[in-house]
mmCIF file of C-alpha atoms in Angstrom:
data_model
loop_
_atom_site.group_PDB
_atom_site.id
_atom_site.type_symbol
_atom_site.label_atom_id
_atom_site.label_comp_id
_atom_site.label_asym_id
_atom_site.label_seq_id
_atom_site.Cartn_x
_atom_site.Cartn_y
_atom_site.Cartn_z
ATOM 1 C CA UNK A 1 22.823 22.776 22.415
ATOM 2 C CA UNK A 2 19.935 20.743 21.315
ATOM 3 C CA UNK A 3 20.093 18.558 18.473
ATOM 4 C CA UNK A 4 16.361 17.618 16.941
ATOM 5 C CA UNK A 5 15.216 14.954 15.413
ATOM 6 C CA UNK A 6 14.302 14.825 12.251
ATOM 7 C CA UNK A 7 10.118 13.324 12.194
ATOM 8 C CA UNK A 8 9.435 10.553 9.691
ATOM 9 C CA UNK A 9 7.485 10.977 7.369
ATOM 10 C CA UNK A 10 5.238 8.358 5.001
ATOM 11 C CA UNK A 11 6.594 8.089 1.598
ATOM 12 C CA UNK A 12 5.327 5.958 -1.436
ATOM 13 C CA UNK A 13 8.368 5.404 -4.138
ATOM 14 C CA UNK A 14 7.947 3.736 -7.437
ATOM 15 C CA UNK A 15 11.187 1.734 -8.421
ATOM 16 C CA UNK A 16 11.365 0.612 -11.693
ATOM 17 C CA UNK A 17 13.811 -2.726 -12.285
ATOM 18 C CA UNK A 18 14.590 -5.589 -14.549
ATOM 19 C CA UNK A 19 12.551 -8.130 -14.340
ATOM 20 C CA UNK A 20 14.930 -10.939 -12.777
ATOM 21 C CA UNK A 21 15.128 -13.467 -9.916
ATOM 22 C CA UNK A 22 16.071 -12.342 -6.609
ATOM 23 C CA UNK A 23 15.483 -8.406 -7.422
ATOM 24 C CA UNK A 24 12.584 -8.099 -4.571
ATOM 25 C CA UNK A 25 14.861 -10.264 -1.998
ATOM 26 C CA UNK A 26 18.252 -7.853 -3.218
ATOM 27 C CA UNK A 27 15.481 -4.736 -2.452
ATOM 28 C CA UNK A 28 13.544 -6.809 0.649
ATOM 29 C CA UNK A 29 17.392 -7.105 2.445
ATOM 30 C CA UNK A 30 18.845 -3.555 1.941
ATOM 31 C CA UNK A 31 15.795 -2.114 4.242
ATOM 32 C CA UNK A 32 16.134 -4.699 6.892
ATOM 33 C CA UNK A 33 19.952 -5.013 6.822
ATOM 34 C CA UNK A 34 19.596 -1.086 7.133
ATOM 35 C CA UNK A 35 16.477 -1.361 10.004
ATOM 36 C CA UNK A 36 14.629 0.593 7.640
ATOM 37 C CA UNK A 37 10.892 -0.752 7.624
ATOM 38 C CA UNK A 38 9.007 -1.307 4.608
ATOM 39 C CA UNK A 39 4.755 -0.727 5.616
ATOM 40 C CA UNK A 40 3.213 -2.131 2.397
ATOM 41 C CA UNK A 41 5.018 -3.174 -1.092
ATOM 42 C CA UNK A 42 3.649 -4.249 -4.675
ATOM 43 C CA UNK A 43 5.279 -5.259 -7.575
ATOM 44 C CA UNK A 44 3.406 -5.474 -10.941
ATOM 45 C CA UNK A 45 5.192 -6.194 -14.686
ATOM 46 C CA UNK A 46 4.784 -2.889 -16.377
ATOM 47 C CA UNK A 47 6.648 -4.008 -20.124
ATOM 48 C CA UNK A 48 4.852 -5.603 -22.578
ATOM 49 C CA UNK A 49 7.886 -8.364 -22.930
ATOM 50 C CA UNK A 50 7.894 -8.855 -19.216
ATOM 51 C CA UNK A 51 11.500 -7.208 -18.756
ATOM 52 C CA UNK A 52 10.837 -4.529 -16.559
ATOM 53 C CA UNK A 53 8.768 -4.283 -13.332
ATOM 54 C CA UNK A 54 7.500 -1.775 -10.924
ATOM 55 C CA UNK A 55 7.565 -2.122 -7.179
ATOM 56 C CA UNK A 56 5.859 0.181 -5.111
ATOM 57 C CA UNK A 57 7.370 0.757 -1.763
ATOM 58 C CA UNK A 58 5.468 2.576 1.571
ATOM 59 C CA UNK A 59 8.225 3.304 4.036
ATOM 60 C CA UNK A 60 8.406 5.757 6.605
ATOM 61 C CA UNK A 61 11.799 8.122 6.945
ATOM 62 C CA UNK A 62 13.432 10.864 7.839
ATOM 63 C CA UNK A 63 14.309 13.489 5.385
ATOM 64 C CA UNK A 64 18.154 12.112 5.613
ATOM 65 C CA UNK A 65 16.969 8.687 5.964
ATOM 66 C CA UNK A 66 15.086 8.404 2.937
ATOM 67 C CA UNK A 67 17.817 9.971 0.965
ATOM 68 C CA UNK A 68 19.798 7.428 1.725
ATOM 69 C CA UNK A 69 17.274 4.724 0.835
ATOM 70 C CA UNK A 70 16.885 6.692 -2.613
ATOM 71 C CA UNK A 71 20.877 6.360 -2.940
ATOM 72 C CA UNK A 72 20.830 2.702 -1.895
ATOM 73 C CA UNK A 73 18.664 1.737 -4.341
ATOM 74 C CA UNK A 74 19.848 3.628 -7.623
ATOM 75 C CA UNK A 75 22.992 2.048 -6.551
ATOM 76 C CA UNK A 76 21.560 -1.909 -7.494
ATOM 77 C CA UNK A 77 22.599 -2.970 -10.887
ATOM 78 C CA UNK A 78 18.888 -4.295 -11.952
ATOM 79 C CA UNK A 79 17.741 -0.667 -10.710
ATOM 80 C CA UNK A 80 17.015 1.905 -13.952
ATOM 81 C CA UNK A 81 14.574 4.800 -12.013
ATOM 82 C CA UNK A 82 13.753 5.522 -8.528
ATOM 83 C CA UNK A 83 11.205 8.208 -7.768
ATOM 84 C CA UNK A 84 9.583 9.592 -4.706
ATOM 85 C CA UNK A 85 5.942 10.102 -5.357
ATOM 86 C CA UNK A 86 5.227 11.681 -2.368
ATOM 87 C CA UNK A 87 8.158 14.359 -2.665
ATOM 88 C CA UNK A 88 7.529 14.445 -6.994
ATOM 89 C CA UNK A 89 4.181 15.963 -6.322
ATOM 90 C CA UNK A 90 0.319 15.076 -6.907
ATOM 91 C CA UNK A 91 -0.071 11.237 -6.980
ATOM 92 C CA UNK A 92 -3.243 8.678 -6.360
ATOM 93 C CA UNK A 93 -2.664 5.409 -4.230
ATOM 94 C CA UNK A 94 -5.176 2.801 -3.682
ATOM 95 C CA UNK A 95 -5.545 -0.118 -2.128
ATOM 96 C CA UNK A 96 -7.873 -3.318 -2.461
ATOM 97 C CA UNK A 97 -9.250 -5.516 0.474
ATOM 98 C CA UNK A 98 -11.500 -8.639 1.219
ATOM 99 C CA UNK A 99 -12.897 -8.610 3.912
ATOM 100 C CA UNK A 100 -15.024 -11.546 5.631
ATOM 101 C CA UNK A 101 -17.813 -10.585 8.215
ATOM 102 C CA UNK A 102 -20.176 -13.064 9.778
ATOM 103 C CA UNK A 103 -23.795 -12.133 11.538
ATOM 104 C CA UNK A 104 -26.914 -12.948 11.272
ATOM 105 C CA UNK A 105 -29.992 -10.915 11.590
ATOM 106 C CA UNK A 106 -29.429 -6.861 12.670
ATOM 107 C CA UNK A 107 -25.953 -7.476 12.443
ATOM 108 C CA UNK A 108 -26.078 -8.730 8.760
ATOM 109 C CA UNK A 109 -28.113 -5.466 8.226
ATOM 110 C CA UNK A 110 -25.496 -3.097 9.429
ATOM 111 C CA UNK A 111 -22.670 -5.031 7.805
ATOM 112 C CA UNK A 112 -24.954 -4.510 4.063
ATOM 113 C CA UNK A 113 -25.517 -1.132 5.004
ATOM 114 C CA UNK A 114 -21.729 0.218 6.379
ATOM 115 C CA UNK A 115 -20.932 -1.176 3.189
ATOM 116 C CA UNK A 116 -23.110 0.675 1.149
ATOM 117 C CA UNK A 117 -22.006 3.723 3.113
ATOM 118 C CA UNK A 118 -17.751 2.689 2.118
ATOM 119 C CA UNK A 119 -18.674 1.290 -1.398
ATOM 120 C CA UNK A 120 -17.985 -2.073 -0.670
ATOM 121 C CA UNK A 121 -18.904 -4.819 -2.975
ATOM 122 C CA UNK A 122 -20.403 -7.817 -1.994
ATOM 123 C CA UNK A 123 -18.502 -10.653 -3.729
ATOM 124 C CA UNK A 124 -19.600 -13.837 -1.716
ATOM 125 C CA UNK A 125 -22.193 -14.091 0.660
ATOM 126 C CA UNK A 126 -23.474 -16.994 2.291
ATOM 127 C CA UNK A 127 -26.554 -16.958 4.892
ATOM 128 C CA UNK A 128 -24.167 -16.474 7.504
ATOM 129 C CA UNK A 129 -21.373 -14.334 6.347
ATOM 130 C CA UNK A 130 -20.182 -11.509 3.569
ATOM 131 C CA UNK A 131 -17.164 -11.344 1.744
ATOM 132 C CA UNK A 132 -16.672 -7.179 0.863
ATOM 133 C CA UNK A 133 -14.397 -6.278 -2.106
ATOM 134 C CA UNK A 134 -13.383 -2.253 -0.920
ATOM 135 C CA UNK A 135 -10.653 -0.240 -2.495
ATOM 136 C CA UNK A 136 -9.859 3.212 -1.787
ATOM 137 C CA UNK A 137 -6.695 5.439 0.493
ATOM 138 C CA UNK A 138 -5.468 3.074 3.899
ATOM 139 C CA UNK A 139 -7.353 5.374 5.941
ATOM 140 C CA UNK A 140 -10.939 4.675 4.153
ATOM 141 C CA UNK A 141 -10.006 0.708 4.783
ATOM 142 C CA UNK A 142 -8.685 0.974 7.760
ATOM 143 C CA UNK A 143 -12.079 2.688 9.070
ATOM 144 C CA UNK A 144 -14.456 0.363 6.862
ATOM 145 C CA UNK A 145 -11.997 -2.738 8.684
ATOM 146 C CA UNK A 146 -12.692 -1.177 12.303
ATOM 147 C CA UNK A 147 -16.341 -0.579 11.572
ATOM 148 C CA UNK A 148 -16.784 -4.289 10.343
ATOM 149 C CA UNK A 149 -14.868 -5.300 13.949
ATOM 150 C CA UNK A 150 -18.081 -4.156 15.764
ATOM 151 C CA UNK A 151 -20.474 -6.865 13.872
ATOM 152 C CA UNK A 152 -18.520 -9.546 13.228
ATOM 153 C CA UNK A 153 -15.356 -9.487 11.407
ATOM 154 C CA UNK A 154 -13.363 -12.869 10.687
ATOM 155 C CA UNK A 155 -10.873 -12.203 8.082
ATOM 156 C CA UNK A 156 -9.005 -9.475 6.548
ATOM 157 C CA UNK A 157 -6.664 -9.593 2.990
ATOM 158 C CA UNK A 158 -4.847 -6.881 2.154
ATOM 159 C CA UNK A 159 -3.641 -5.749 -1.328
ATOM 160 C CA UNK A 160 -0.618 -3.147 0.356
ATOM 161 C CA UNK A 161 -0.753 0.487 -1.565
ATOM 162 C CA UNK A 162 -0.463 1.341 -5.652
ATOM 163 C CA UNK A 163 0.656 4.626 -6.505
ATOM 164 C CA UNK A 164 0.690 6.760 -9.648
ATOM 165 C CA UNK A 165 1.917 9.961 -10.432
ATOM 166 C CA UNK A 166 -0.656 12.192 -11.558
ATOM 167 C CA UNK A 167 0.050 13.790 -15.244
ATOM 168 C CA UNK A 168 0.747 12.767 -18.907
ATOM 169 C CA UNK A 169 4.765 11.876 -17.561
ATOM 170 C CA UNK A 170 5.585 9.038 -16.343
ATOM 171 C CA UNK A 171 7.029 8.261 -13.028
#
């Protein structure tokens, strides 16, 4: 008898909550006290009177495992919606990132010109480094990040993923 494994899989979920202290520590704890790992997270105020805000979590699970995440989470008071945006159907993520690159001479060329290529923005320059604004999928930054490595990356910030369902409903 074999028993197999389930693979995880990347999933982005939207969780809408109240807008109250302690919330992303109460949501923070039940992954790690369940070893679950959380691979990027965002929270934003989506209510006009600054009740009710959205975090956006990246985790990767099992099919069983994330169903039990899903549970855990509807189950906390200051939780009203929890959806799956990967498993609800067409979504678009994004994600912002600095990043600081130093070089002079042919190096400072290819740096101005790999970011032309990624549609990176120059937002600071000085006559020995670039700060690039890029947004885009994790896989487009990760690739402009290890490009950048070969002519002289410093620095890297990180926004972590935003996700929205595609559609006139709402998540």
């Amino acid at each position: 008898m074999h028993i197999r494994e389930e693979q995880p899989e990347r999933h982005t979920l939207a969780v809408l909550v109240d807008n109250e202290p302690g919330i992303l520590a109460r949501i923070a704890g039940l992954f790690s006290g369940r070893g679950y790992n959380i691979e990027s997270l965002t929270v934003t105020d989506v209510s006009e009177d600054e009740a009710v805000s959205r975090i956006t979590i990246v985790t990767s699970a099992s099919a069983g495992v994330l169903e039990q995440i899903i549970a855990q989470l509807d189950r906390l008071v200051p939780v009203h919606k929890v959806v799956d945006l990967t498993a609800a159907g067409p979504h678009v993520e994004r994600e912002l990132a600095l990043v600081k690159v130093a070089g002079t001479g042919d190096h400072r060329i290819e740096a101005l010109r790999l970011a032309d290529v990624y549609r990176a923005r120059v937002v600071d320059a000085t006559t020995t480094s670039f700060i690039f604004e890029v947004t885009g999928g994790s896989e487009k930054i990760d690739k402009f990040v290890e490009l950048m490595r070969e002519v002289g990356l410093i620095e890297v910030a990180r926004t972590g993923i935003v996700a929205i369902a595609r559609g006139k409903d709402a998540a």
